[in-house]
XYZ file of C-alpha atoms in Angstrom:
757
model
C -36.524 -45.572 -20.794
C -35.554 -42.940 -18.278
C -35.708 -43.879 -14.598
C -37.539 -41.755 -12.151
C -34.303 -40.594 -10.579
C -32.840 -39.383 -13.778
C -36.064 -37.587 -14.657
C -35.993 -35.915 -11.234
C -32.258 -35.056 -11.687
C -33.141 -33.516 -15.097
C -36.051 -31.474 -13.647
C -33.913 -30.362 -10.760
C -31.204 -29.321 -13.125
C -33.741 -27.423 -15.316
C -35.189 -25.783 -12.175
C -31.707 -24.713 -11.019
C -30.814 -23.268 -14.425
C -34.169 -21.381 -14.457
C -33.416 -19.821 -11.072
C -30.067 -18.786 -12.283
C -31.560 -17.241 -15.460
C -34.178 -15.385 -13.459
C -31.552 -13.937 -11.115
C -29.211 -12.964 -14.022
C -32.242 -11.533 -15.785
C -33.091 -9.369 -12.832
C -29.599 -8.140 -12.875
C -29.790 -7.309 -16.568
C -33.118 -5.411 -16.033
C -31.526 -3.569 -13.114
C -28.522 -2.558 -15.240
C -30.900 -1.351 -18.100
C -32.696 0.744 -15.521
C -29.445 2.299 -14.423
C -29.594 0.449 -11.081
C -26.948 -2.228 -11.489
C -23.345 -2.598 -12.489
C -20.752 -5.048 -13.757
C -18.250 -5.615 -11.026
C -14.875 -7.312 -11.030
C -12.000 -7.661 -8.462
C -8.438 -8.836 -8.889
C -5.288 -9.138 -6.847
C -1.653 -9.968 -7.667
C 1.667 -10.249 -5.896
C 4.058 -7.239 -6.131
C 6.354 -8.009 -3.336
C 9.579 -7.106 -5.279
C 13.301 -7.635 -4.399
C 13.608 -8.944 -0.804
C 17.272 -8.191 -0.487
C 19.636 -5.187 -0.743
C 17.117 -2.639 -2.097
C 16.507 0.588 -0.178
C 13.049 0.884 1.176
C 10.749 3.776 0.076
C 9.470 6.104 2.695
C 11.929 6.959 5.490
C 14.841 7.913 3.090
C 17.109 5.960 5.378
C 20.229 4.794 3.540
C 20.761 1.909 6.039
C 17.244 0.575 5.494
C 17.489 -1.962 2.706
C 15.340 -5.038 2.270
C 16.583 -8.218 4.062
C 13.566 -10.544 3.894
C 9.813 -10.610 4.014
C 7.384 -9.943 6.971
C 4.335 -10.519 4.606
C 3.929 -10.160 0.972
C 2.752 -7.015 -0.868
C -0.166 -7.074 -3.262
C -1.935 -4.884 -5.921
C -5.654 -5.112 -5.488
C -8.127 -3.783 -8.088
C -11.863 -3.230 -8.386
C -13.663 -2.332 -11.705
C -17.158 -1.039 -12.045
C -18.892 -0.646 -15.388
C -22.393 0.216 -16.520
C -22.239 -2.390 -19.234
C -19.637 -4.446 -21.283
C -18.688 -1.352 -23.426
C -20.242 1.430 -21.278
C -18.627 3.906 -18.771
C -16.255 2.215 -16.280
C -13.243 2.869 -14.032
C -10.633 0.839 -12.405
C -9.244 1.640 -8.887
C -6.029 -0.102 -7.991
C -4.757 -0.183 -4.376
C -1.002 -0.780 -4.119
C 0.830 -2.150 -0.995
C 3.467 0.459 -1.845
C 4.601 3.787 -0.411
C 2.798 5.772 -3.141
C 1.918 5.725 -6.802
C 4.542 6.632 -9.438
C 4.024 8.746 -12.544
C 6.415 6.418 -14.542
C 4.510 3.318 -13.267
C 1.283 4.824 -14.504
C 2.715 5.647 -17.962
C 3.985 2.086 -18.430
C 0.908 0.338 -17.065
C -1.337 2.480 -19.298
C 0.828 1.434 -22.266
C 0.388 -2.236 -21.424
C -3.397 -1.775 -20.895
C -3.736 -0.021 -24.311
C -2.001 -2.870 -25.970
C -4.407 -5.348 -24.242
C -7.773 -3.442 -24.304
C -7.392 -0.555 -26.706
C -8.996 2.564 -25.254
C -11.069 0.815 -22.621
C -8.707 1.739 -19.811
C -6.914 5.086 -19.934
C -5.431 7.744 -17.742
C -8.972 9.150 -17.511
C -10.502 6.168 -15.852
C -7.680 4.270 -14.068
C -6.608 5.319 -10.604
C -3.557 3.806 -9.049
C -3.245 4.565 -5.308
C -0.592 3.622 -2.627
C -1.276 2.704 0.970
C 1.912 4.393 2.156
C 3.757 1.586 3.741
C 7.322 2.633 4.505
C 8.460 -0.988 4.231
C 8.544 -1.751 0.549
C 11.305 -1.738 -2.065
C 11.998 1.616 -3.562
C 13.559 2.725 -6.766
C 10.346 2.853 -8.851
C 9.700 6.663 -8.929
C 11.114 8.671 -11.728
C 12.126 11.958 -10.018
C 15.601 12.095 -8.560
C 14.707 13.351 -5.054
C 12.695 10.100 -4.527
C 15.375 7.709 -5.733
C 18.589 9.108 -4.154
C 18.568 6.705 -1.230
C 17.739 3.732 -3.440
C 20.842 4.612 -5.573
C 18.590 5.504 -8.489
C 16.155 3.521 -10.485
C 15.704 -0.225 -9.633
C 14.317 -2.026 -12.609
C 13.281 -5.146 -10.753
C 11.312 -3.149 -8.147
C 9.596 -1.239 -10.949
C 8.767 -4.234 -13.042
C 7.252 -6.188 -10.042
C 4.812 -3.287 -9.356
C 3.919 -2.658 -13.076
C 3.289 -6.391 -13.610
C 1.182 -6.696 -10.510
C -0.996 -3.784 -11.529
C -1.418 -5.048 -14.940
C -2.337 -8.570 -13.782
C -4.697 -7.488 -11.139
C -6.619 -5.242 -13.568
C -6.737 -8.217 -16.125
C -8.096 -10.466 -13.384
C -10.711 -7.834 -12.512
C -11.642 -7.269 -16.100
C -12.061 -10.991 -16.778
C -14.130 -11.393 -13.538
C -16.600 -8.723 -14.550
C -20.163 -9.883 -13.849
C -23.581 -8.402 -12.841
C -23.140 -7.233 -9.294
C -24.191 -4.761 -6.686
C -22.055 -2.261 -4.718
C -22.994 -1.363 -1.071
C -21.609 1.611 0.861
C -21.236 1.944 4.655
C -19.393 4.388 6.946
C -18.219 4.266 10.507
C -15.439 5.571 12.880
C -12.337 3.718 13.573
C -11.278 3.952 17.227
C -7.717 4.822 18.212
C -5.917 3.997 14.938
C -4.363 7.438 14.387
C -3.544 10.677 16.176
C -2.261 14.012 14.931
C 1.633 14.049 14.780
C 1.681 17.916 14.156
C -1.051 19.094 16.612
C 0.506 22.531 16.997
C 0.106 23.247 13.271
C -3.443 21.925 13.294
C -4.270 24.488 16.024
C -3.353 27.360 13.670
C -6.413 26.551 11.560
C -9.335 28.952 12.505
C -11.077 28.180 15.787
C -14.531 28.295 14.336
C -13.411 25.770 11.621
C -11.893 23.420 14.235
C -15.063 23.654 16.363
C -17.008 21.899 13.598
C -15.051 18.684 14.124
C -14.811 16.394 17.118
C -11.173 15.515 16.560
C -7.932 16.833 14.999
C -7.903 13.752 12.765
C -10.504 12.090 10.536
C -11.714 8.877 12.109
C -14.287 8.002 9.401
C -13.829 4.856 7.355
C -15.825 4.501 4.089
C -16.286 0.987 2.763
C -17.556 -0.463 -0.437
C -18.929 -4.044 -0.559
C -19.095 -5.828 -3.878
C -21.564 -8.602 -4.231
C -22.099 -11.053 -7.246
C -25.768 -10.830 -8.202
C -26.025 -14.394 -9.517
C -24.655 -16.154 -6.505
C -25.278 -13.574 -3.832
C -21.643 -14.032 -2.784
C -19.397 -11.164 -1.768
C -16.280 -10.903 -3.844
C -14.502 -7.921 -2.348
C -14.462 -4.776 -0.098
C -12.394 -1.641 -0.484
C -12.223 0.912 2.330
C -10.630 4.347 2.836
C -9.262 5.579 6.095
C -6.442 7.948 6.970
C -3.448 6.712 9.010
C 0.250 6.593 8.158
C 1.989 3.336 7.213
C 4.632 3.879 9.758
C 3.900 1.331 12.469
C 7.038 -0.398 11.218
C 10.024 1.809 12.109
C 12.885 3.089 9.935
C 14.983 0.263 11.432
C 12.870 -2.403 9.953
C 14.400 -4.437 7.190
C 11.584 -6.776 6.335
C 9.125 -6.111 3.441
C 5.824 -5.422 4.880
C 2.493 -3.795 4.058
C 2.543 -2.202 7.502
C -0.844 -1.759 9.148
C -2.944 -1.385 6.062
C -1.364 -4.505 4.511
C -1.950 -6.346 7.692
C -5.615 -5.284 7.751
C -6.042 -6.623 4.192
C -4.493 -9.914 5.125
C -6.656 -10.153 8.334
C -9.812 -9.304 6.403
C -9.248 -11.643 3.531
C -8.346 -14.547 5.769
C -11.325 -13.780 8.024
C -13.688 -13.866 4.936
C -12.057 -17.067 3.684
C -12.428 -18.846 7.046
C -16.024 -17.618 7.542
C -17.119 -18.675 4.041
C -15.363 -22.116 4.058
C -15.895 -25.174 6.218
C -12.774 -26.944 5.002
C -9.870 -27.093 7.452
C -6.457 -28.577 7.549
C -5.692 -30.257 10.813
C -3.444 -32.887 12.354
C -4.375 -36.075 14.168
C -5.804 -34.592 17.285
C -6.042 -37.972 18.969
C -2.317 -38.481 18.996
C -0.583 -38.127 22.422
C 2.141 -35.599 22.947
C 4.629 -38.446 23.454
C 3.755 -39.950 20.057
C 3.944 -36.566 18.386
C 7.528 -35.967 19.816
C 8.558 -39.550 18.757
C 7.216 -39.018 15.228
C 8.881 -35.655 14.990
C 12.208 -37.067 15.948
C 12.047 -39.429 13.060
C 11.552 -36.630 10.510
C 15.152 -35.438 9.720
C 16.087 -32.458 7.633
C 16.016 -33.174 3.840
C 19.085 -31.296 2.743
C 19.023 -29.057 -0.265
C 17.322 -30.504 -3.331
C 16.573 -29.151 -6.838
C 12.864 -28.415 -7.564
C 10.776 -27.043 -10.326
C 10.313 -23.375 -11.215
C 6.746 -23.511 -9.969
C 7.365 -25.520 -6.794
C 7.129 -22.569 -4.495
C 3.726 -21.616 -6.082
C 2.433 -25.088 -5.548
C 3.409 -24.796 -1.881
C 1.527 -21.499 -1.583
C -1.284 -21.648 1.009
C -3.444 -19.076 -0.842
C -3.108 -20.026 -4.526
C -4.240 -17.143 -6.747
C -6.500 -18.379 -9.474
C -8.331 -15.019 -9.702
C -11.299 -16.264 -7.594
C -10.156 -15.164 -4.181
C -12.040 -12.496 -2.168
C -10.111 -9.189 -2.272
C -10.133 -6.867 0.688
C -8.217 -3.602 0.321
C -7.454 -0.859 2.832
C -6.854 2.363 0.939
C -5.200 5.651 2.028
C -6.903 8.907 2.461
C -5.869 12.427 3.686
C -3.087 10.964 5.694
C -0.625 13.842 5.933
C -0.436 14.602 9.616
C -1.886 11.280 10.975
C 0.288 8.779 12.732
C -0.539 5.273 13.870
C 1.796 5.671 16.826
C -1.170 6.534 19.082
C 0.534 6.513 22.391
C 2.225 9.795 21.512
C 5.821 10.932 20.970
C 8.371 10.835 23.777
C 12.085 11.593 24.271
C 14.293 8.530 24.094
C 16.611 9.830 26.808
C 14.211 10.942 29.391
C 10.915 9.228 28.489
C 9.147 12.583 28.795
C 6.792 13.947 26.152
C 8.565 15.781 23.289
C 8.474 19.487 22.787
C 4.897 20.419 21.549
C 5.729 23.014 18.853
C 8.764 21.351 17.321
C 8.651 17.606 18.249
C 12.234 17.581 19.524
C 13.981 16.890 22.819
C 16.308 19.626 24.080
C 16.522 20.886 20.423
C 17.380 17.378 19.110
C 14.905 15.950 16.627
C 16.541 12.564 16.590
C 15.447 11.797 20.215
C 11.750 12.354 19.639
C 10.058 9.140 18.739
C 6.368 8.106 18.342
C 5.174 4.985 20.098
C 2.676 2.573 18.757
C 0.167 0.628 20.870
C 2.476 -2.406 21.115
C 5.545 -0.354 22.096
C 8.396 -1.312 22.027
C 7.353 -4.130 19.674
C 6.719 -2.538 16.212
C 5.414 -5.910 14.776
C 2.798 -5.956 17.510
C 1.922 -2.268 16.960
C 1.448 -3.057 13.305
C -0.786 -5.919 14.119
C -2.880 -3.910 16.579
C -3.434 -0.890 14.250
C -4.122 -3.375 11.444
C -6.701 -5.205 13.578
C -8.489 -2.020 14.554
C -8.963 -1.166 10.830
C -10.005 -4.703 10.023
C -12.464 -5.016 12.836
C -14.192 -1.828 11.863
C -14.184 -2.891 8.125
C -15.599 -6.306 9.009
C -18.437 -4.621 10.982
C -19.143 -2.210 8.072
C -19.023 -5.104 5.622
C -21.541 -7.225 7.546
C -23.904 -4.390 8.167
C -23.778 -2.661 4.774
C -27.310 -2.141 3.339
C -27.016 1.146 1.398
C -26.784 0.289 -2.273
C -25.046 2.537 -4.751
C -26.981 3.105 -8.052
C -26.699 5.520 -10.756
C -24.133 7.044 -13.205
C -20.474 5.965 -13.597
C -18.432 8.957 -14.636
C -14.871 10.415 -14.381
C -12.793 13.515 -15.029
C -9.037 13.837 -15.284
C -6.607 16.602 -16.061
C -2.924 17.275 -15.964
C -1.782 20.584 -14.437
C 1.593 22.343 -14.282
C 1.464 22.906 -10.473
C 4.545 25.170 -10.517
C 2.543 27.951 -12.086
C -1.154 27.955 -11.308
C -2.875 31.272 -10.912
C -5.248 31.081 -7.931
C -8.100 33.476 -7.225
C -8.611 33.639 -3.502
C -12.033 33.276 -1.929
C -12.539 37.060 -1.499
C -12.115 37.473 -5.164
C -9.898 40.479 -4.774
C -6.507 38.985 -4.954
C -4.787 36.522 -7.273
C -1.666 34.531 -6.263
C 0.405 31.756 -7.779
C 1.903 28.445 -6.879
C 5.671 28.000 -6.983
C 8.324 25.686 -8.425
C 8.777 22.800 -5.956
C 10.998 23.328 -2.930
C 11.584 21.765 0.468
C 12.160 23.588 3.636
C 14.490 22.825 6.669
C 11.544 21.320 8.545
C 11.563 18.488 5.953
C 15.045 17.584 6.882
C 13.990 17.249 10.528
C 11.606 14.366 9.653
C 8.692 13.417 11.862
C 8.040 11.613 15.141
C 7.501 8.601 12.962
C 11.021 8.805 11.491
C 13.334 11.621 12.631
C 15.524 13.087 10.066
C 18.901 14.715 10.067
C 20.668 16.005 13.070
C 20.686 19.794 13.529
C 17.120 20.336 12.073
C 13.840 20.889 13.877
C 10.267 20.997 12.678
C 9.283 24.605 12.308
C 12.780 25.760 11.293
C 12.817 28.695 8.901
C 16.538 29.420 9.129
C 19.422 27.536 7.608
C 22.970 27.672 9.018
C 25.856 28.850 6.828
C 27.133 25.298 6.198
C 23.817 24.035 4.846
C 23.229 27.245 2.919
C 26.606 26.704 1.157
C 25.832 23.123 0.462
C 22.398 24.163 -0.909
C 23.831 26.797 -3.163
C 26.402 24.335 -4.447
C 23.516 22.136 -5.682
C 21.268 25.011 -6.852
C 20.857 28.545 -5.450
C 17.188 29.363 -5.483
C 16.124 32.345 -7.726
C 14.867 35.497 -5.946
C 11.414 34.682 -7.336
C 11.534 31.215 -5.735
C 12.648 32.658 -2.411
C 9.873 35.190 -2.273
C 7.181 32.801 -3.661
C 7.923 30.016 -1.039
C 7.800 32.412 2.085
C 7.480 31.866 4.954
C 9.227 28.611 3.934
C 13.042 28.979 3.706
C 14.229 26.958 0.617
C 16.554 24.207 1.758
C 16.388 22.189 -1.545
C 15.193 23.949 -4.653
C 13.956 20.740 -6.235
C 11.687 22.411 -8.679
C 14.516 24.263 -10.262
C 17.057 21.423 -10.284
C 17.268 19.419 -13.579
C 20.751 17.789 -13.503
C 21.090 14.967 -14.275
C 17.268 15.097 -14.640
C 14.233 16.586 -12.926
C 14.446 16.375 -9.189
C 10.639 16.903 -8.522
C 7.515 16.659 -10.596
C 5.955 19.816 -12.156
C 2.995 18.178 -14.139
C 0.460 16.582 -11.714
C -2.794 14.664 -12.404
C -5.948 15.215 -10.531
C -8.931 13.003 -11.039
C -12.579 12.472 -9.954
C -14.322 9.127 -10.159
C -18.003 8.749 -9.747
C -20.063 5.775 -8.738
C -23.588 6.927 -8.220
C -23.493 9.212 -5.181
C -19.913 8.247 -4.232
C -17.180 10.536 -5.532
C -13.489 9.555 -5.225
C -11.000 12.305 -5.439
C -7.570 11.026 -6.672
C -4.886 13.274 -5.286
C -1.164 12.926 -5.971
C 0.036 13.598 -2.393
C -0.578 13.595 1.369
C -3.301 16.106 2.339
C -3.328 17.037 6.041
C -6.579 16.396 7.939
C -7.830 19.919 7.560
C -6.661 20.299 3.973
C -8.603 17.147 3.183
C -11.663 18.385 4.933
C -11.686 21.639 2.902
C -11.222 19.885 -0.356
C -14.081 17.440 0.295
C -16.472 20.181 1.335
C -15.557 22.408 -1.626
C -16.076 19.490 -4.112
C -19.435 18.541 -2.400
C -20.766 22.153 -2.463
C -19.832 22.519 -6.143
C -21.405 19.328 -7.163
C -24.746 20.161 -5.286
C -24.923 23.766 -6.570
C -24.206 22.812 -10.226
C -26.544 19.840 -10.584
C -30.328 19.606 -10.844
C -30.708 17.630 -7.595
C -28.612 14.834 -8.710
C -26.108 15.483 -5.948
C -27.250 16.286 -2.406
C -26.084 16.049 1.228
C -26.108 12.272 0.908
C -23.304 12.456 -1.557
C -20.202 10.719 -0.202
C -16.807 12.254 -1.020
C -13.659 10.174 -0.349
C -10.108 11.360 -0.839
C -7.824 8.684 -2.263
C -4.324 9.761 -1.297
C -0.980 9.203 -2.968
C -2.740 8.439 -6.265
C -1.381 8.336 -9.832
C 1.830 10.148 -8.915
C 3.528 11.506 -5.832
C 4.304 15.218 -4.876
C 4.619 15.002 -1.141
C 2.372 17.030 1.157
C -0.481 19.527 1.015
C -0.989 21.563 4.100
C -3.296 24.417 4.867
C -2.306 27.987 4.363
C -2.395 28.481 8.204
C -0.429 25.288 8.835
C 2.146 26.350 6.257
C 2.998 29.359 8.505
C 4.464 27.101 11.193
C 6.595 25.100 8.704
C 6.387 21.711 10.538
C 7.350 18.739 8.463
C 4.178 18.610 6.451
C 4.276 22.280 5.557
C 7.973 22.264 4.752
C 7.165 19.319 2.409
C 4.308 21.211 0.739
C 6.132 21.641 -2.549
C 4.427 24.333 -4.420
C 4.256 27.095 -1.780
C 1.644 28.484 0.616
C -1.232 28.441 -1.910
C -0.891 24.776 -2.910
C -4.155 23.770 -1.186
C -6.067 26.705 -2.730
C -4.849 25.577 -6.176
C -6.086 22.036 -5.588
C -9.489 23.222 -4.426
C -9.883 25.577 -7.361
C -8.901 22.931 -9.841
C -11.062 20.227 -8.281
C -14.002 22.645 -8.282
C -13.577 22.878 -12.105
C -13.725 19.130 -12.386
C -16.701 18.968 -10.127
C -18.604 21.638 -12.092
C -17.805 19.830 -15.325
C -18.929 16.495 -14.013
C -22.209 18.002 -12.524
C -23.006 19.774 -15.826
C -21.959 16.843 -18.038
C -19.135 18.833 -19.651
C -15.834 17.697 -20.817
C -12.455 19.362 -19.911
C -9.099 19.937 -21.564
C -6.563 17.178 -20.931
C -3.675 19.495 -20.047
C 0.109 19.052 -20.616
C 1.356 15.434 -20.458
C 3.986 14.476 -17.868
C 7.427 13.456 -19.037
C 8.672 9.878 -19.408
C 12.131 9.963 -17.795
C 12.796 6.210 -18.109
C 15.755 6.713 -20.535
C 17.706 8.940 -18.259
C 17.391 7.210 -14.913
C 20.483 6.656 -12.850
C 20.984 3.006 -11.963
C 23.697 2.656 -9.378
C 22.510 -0.445 -7.414
C 25.145 -3.222 -7.358
C 24.465 -6.687 -8.697
C 23.149 -9.230 -6.160
C 25.615 -10.989 -3.897
C 25.395 -14.572 -2.641
C 26.008 -16.526 -5.825
C 27.320 -19.751 -4.347
C 26.976 -21.948 -1.228
C 30.029 -22.825 0.904
C 32.155 -25.695 -0.399
C 30.602 -29.193 -0.074
C 27.108 -27.895 0.619
C 24.090 -27.177 -1.494
C 21.632 -24.348 -1.495
C 18.810 -25.494 0.828
C 21.100 -27.407 3.161
C 20.813 -26.513 6.907
C 23.138 -24.123 8.399
C 21.275 -24.354 11.750
C 18.448 -26.784 12.192
C 15.547 -26.409 14.592
C 16.689 -26.380 18.263
C 14.173 -28.492 20.133
C 13.186 -27.324 23.693
C 14.135 -29.556 26.633
C 10.514 -30.513 26.993
C 10.633 -32.077 23.557
C 7.908 -29.915 21.972
C 7.126 -26.267 21.278
C 4.149 -24.527 22.798
C 1.767 -21.942 21.196
C 3.549 -18.649 21.112
C 7.050 -20.221 20.913
C 9.243 -19.303 17.863
C 11.058 -22.307 16.081
C 13.921 -20.974 13.973
C 15.909 -22.687 11.099
C 18.640 -21.295 8.942
C 19.451 -22.548 5.406
C 22.242 -21.822 3.042
C 20.568 -19.755 0.436
C 20.947 -17.715 -2.778
C 20.065 -14.016 -3.023
C 16.189 -13.638 -3.306
C 16.781 -11.069 -6.071
C 17.771 -13.886 -8.393
C 13.944 -14.740 -8.649
C 11.231 -12.940 -6.708
C 9.091 -16.048 -6.583
C 6.124 -13.874 -7.518
C 2.809 -15.602 -6.328
C 5.035 -18.088 -4.686
C 6.897 -18.196 -1.343
C 10.290 -18.250 0.207
C 9.119 -19.917 3.398
C 6.577 -22.497 4.282
C 5.417 -24.229 7.509
C 4.247 -27.754 6.747
C 2.030 -29.944 8.840
C 2.399 -33.795 8.733
C -0.947 -35.384 7.728
C -0.552 -39.143 7.519
C 2.460 -39.628 5.343
C 2.270 -36.211 3.582
C 3.495 -32.733 4.353
C 0.805 -30.101 3.881
C 1.611 -26.361 3.711
C -0.315 -24.417 6.341
C 1.522 -21.057 6.606
C 3.681 -19.277 4.098
C 5.531 -15.932 3.791
C 2.262 -14.100 3.255
C 1.258 -14.943 6.898
C 1.674 -12.530 9.664
C 3.230 -15.150 11.949
C 5.982 -16.389 9.529
C 9.160 -14.406 8.964
C 11.733 -14.847 6.104
C 15.043 -13.201 6.683
C 18.034 -13.170 4.280
C 21.503 -11.912 4.787
C 24.982 -12.281 3.159
C 28.222 -12.612 5.062
C 30.218 -9.574 4.091
C 33.521 -11.555 4.186
C 32.667 -14.906 2.635
C 29.724 -13.619 0.565
C 27.686 -16.741 1.401
C 24.035 -16.149 1.850
C 21.710 -17.468 4.424
C 17.916 -17.587 4.813
C 16.418 -17.715 8.307
C 12.740 -18.805 8.777
C 11.081 -17.951 12.077
C 7.608 -19.034 12.970
C 5.694 -17.468 15.781
C 3.257 -20.335 16.521
C -0.298 -18.979 16.526
C -2.564 -19.551 19.504
C -4.975 -21.313 17.213
C -2.336 -23.608 15.491
C -3.195 -27.272 15.657
C -1.141 -29.593 17.729
C 1.032 -31.869 15.454
C 4.244 -32.430 13.781
C 5.617 -29.525 11.715
C 8.689 -28.536 9.666
C 10.006 -25.406 8.072
C 10.708 -25.427 4.279
C 12.672 -22.866 2.249
C 12.432 -22.215 -1.475
C 14.877 -20.145 -3.614
C 16.626 -19.711 -6.892
C 20.342 -19.476 -7.865
C 21.698 -16.905 -10.307
C 20.838 -17.111 -13.894
C 23.894 -17.049 -16.233
C 24.467 -16.766 -19.994
C 24.990 -20.541 -20.108
C 22.257 -21.756 -17.737
C 18.793 -20.615 -16.507
C 17.856 -20.107 -12.869
C 18.238 -23.295 -10.827
C 15.513 -23.649 -8.199
C 16.135 -25.387 -4.862
C 14.360 -26.271 -1.725
C 15.186 -27.624 1.744
C 13.274 -28.664 4.884
C 14.231 -28.647 8.479
C 13.823 -31.602 10.776
C 10.334 -32.199 12.185
C 9.178 -30.768 15.490
C 6.222 -31.215 17.682
C 3.746 -28.605 18.688
C 1.680 -29.261 21.718
């Protein structure tokens, strides 16, 4: 005979099940009516080699990875109309940009898993444009010269992360709702080429309040069954150059920082569980207890030990917050402006140089001279706006999911200009002398200035030794003077892309334009307006002024910059890096209008010529890792320099405890979804991880002695203001070299304990 409590439990269980069934049923009905979607999000570690690999972005030969500021991730959302219906996947990479070869290999892997469910048509892979990630993953030579060619380990880390994040998102698909919100981000970007922007027509400029786009567009993803938010993706334009070209730590820069802040904010606001020390302990007892906790010395550990010590364990259920890039071409996060390093005065307005020297003109972030602080501030400004948009989002997206994608040979597109009386063409890729000058975010080579249209005799001879441009190319690129004729250079293989993808993704009244480069502010505005006008004029009221158009920059491949025709005339950095000549933007607008018209009318389009797979011919000149062995009579994980305790006996909030361990090269194992560094808090008799190398406050630095070739890992913890008082220690994880006779040997070591008051 059942007891009353058991009957009540059974009724309660049945009632709960009924409620869930009703909620799910409503979701099914909404989807049948075209109002609801299946949604899924995923995230995976793509940090890559943290030592001796040149960073992608500044093209600085001296900037090779030497540790981790915080880890890089691939973040994905998928939306679908039904389990087998129209869908698309958008992947946001903590990388400098997308790569054509990465796309090719990812799509191969997805085909083997899912058949034709995810293809080049409906998968977009976009980079945030950090300049602090490992390079060597793009297939065209001009983008891999400084990384000494192709770096397989860097490439594999990105490909694997994209695949795994998509797999997570796919398996997480469930009935859900998508909300959209927009708002302006204050003081997170200024125009770094303002003189070029002023060349755009005055009446056009008068339509906008600023010479940069300040609008952030955010999508909020909500699980219909639980009502719980599972992710948020936003688009906003600002460069990933808060970290300078002198930085050696892997970092997602300001957008990666914003993502970390957002995800941690959501996690803390959604959970009541905390990890804390014994707050009743006196400072004297904390110091005494810390003194008894000695360094462990290097010890062997398991392959998964670093994953088990990870603070944010990735089981596929974590909230995913992504900060995507937009028309970022001329937008810098160094919002204080550009100043001369020698005089402190503002740089020359037209050329961004100092007395004719481009190397002296440097942009300053809001935390100047602390670039870590600048990264944090610009990241926080984006995060705070995103959090506000997230919590106030009420406009729900409903309606059709659709997409269009085409490959184009951008070296030879015939463009009909707006007046209809003249046809022009794009050109083979080329770079001008203004490209060599660099920008205020990262000055280039001495002897060049932005706006240069002349090349001295020495550089002309060097250029011609590589490849003298054809008369057609010289004329086609004017007023750019060809410094590097990358589009006509094919030894040992292609230096620049010719075949580019463009793509449109539709989620109801949201249109995402996937562009393979960096549009300047005005170039992006023109593209958005042209697409919107085409959609409205070719549909039967399905699109209107409420249609949202977002540019997803640096997506699916990379082809540098896209400036307006007027900006091209001045040949500042962005124009000199507009590869396909003065009519590049017009070509983009024309071809996107074709996609928009096809989408509005429900028509299909021809795929176009497929890009090449150059994986078999890549140069691979990076040397093997160094740091094979520890010094005699020591083990990996042993202390080289233990924590130095302050005279007061304890550290205060804001202090920086530092410990150095004998360590192997982090290239021997990337510890993907694990950590090289951990801060542990003593709870009772157990050490509990509370910060790892995915935290903004913890720094992992690795270097090798050039004489002895012994490697060391230094862990620095900037104690947060909200850290608990207690006893802590720093722990390091690593792996030794794998040989033919033995697998990787994993090790760990921990510093002595120290008190934080």
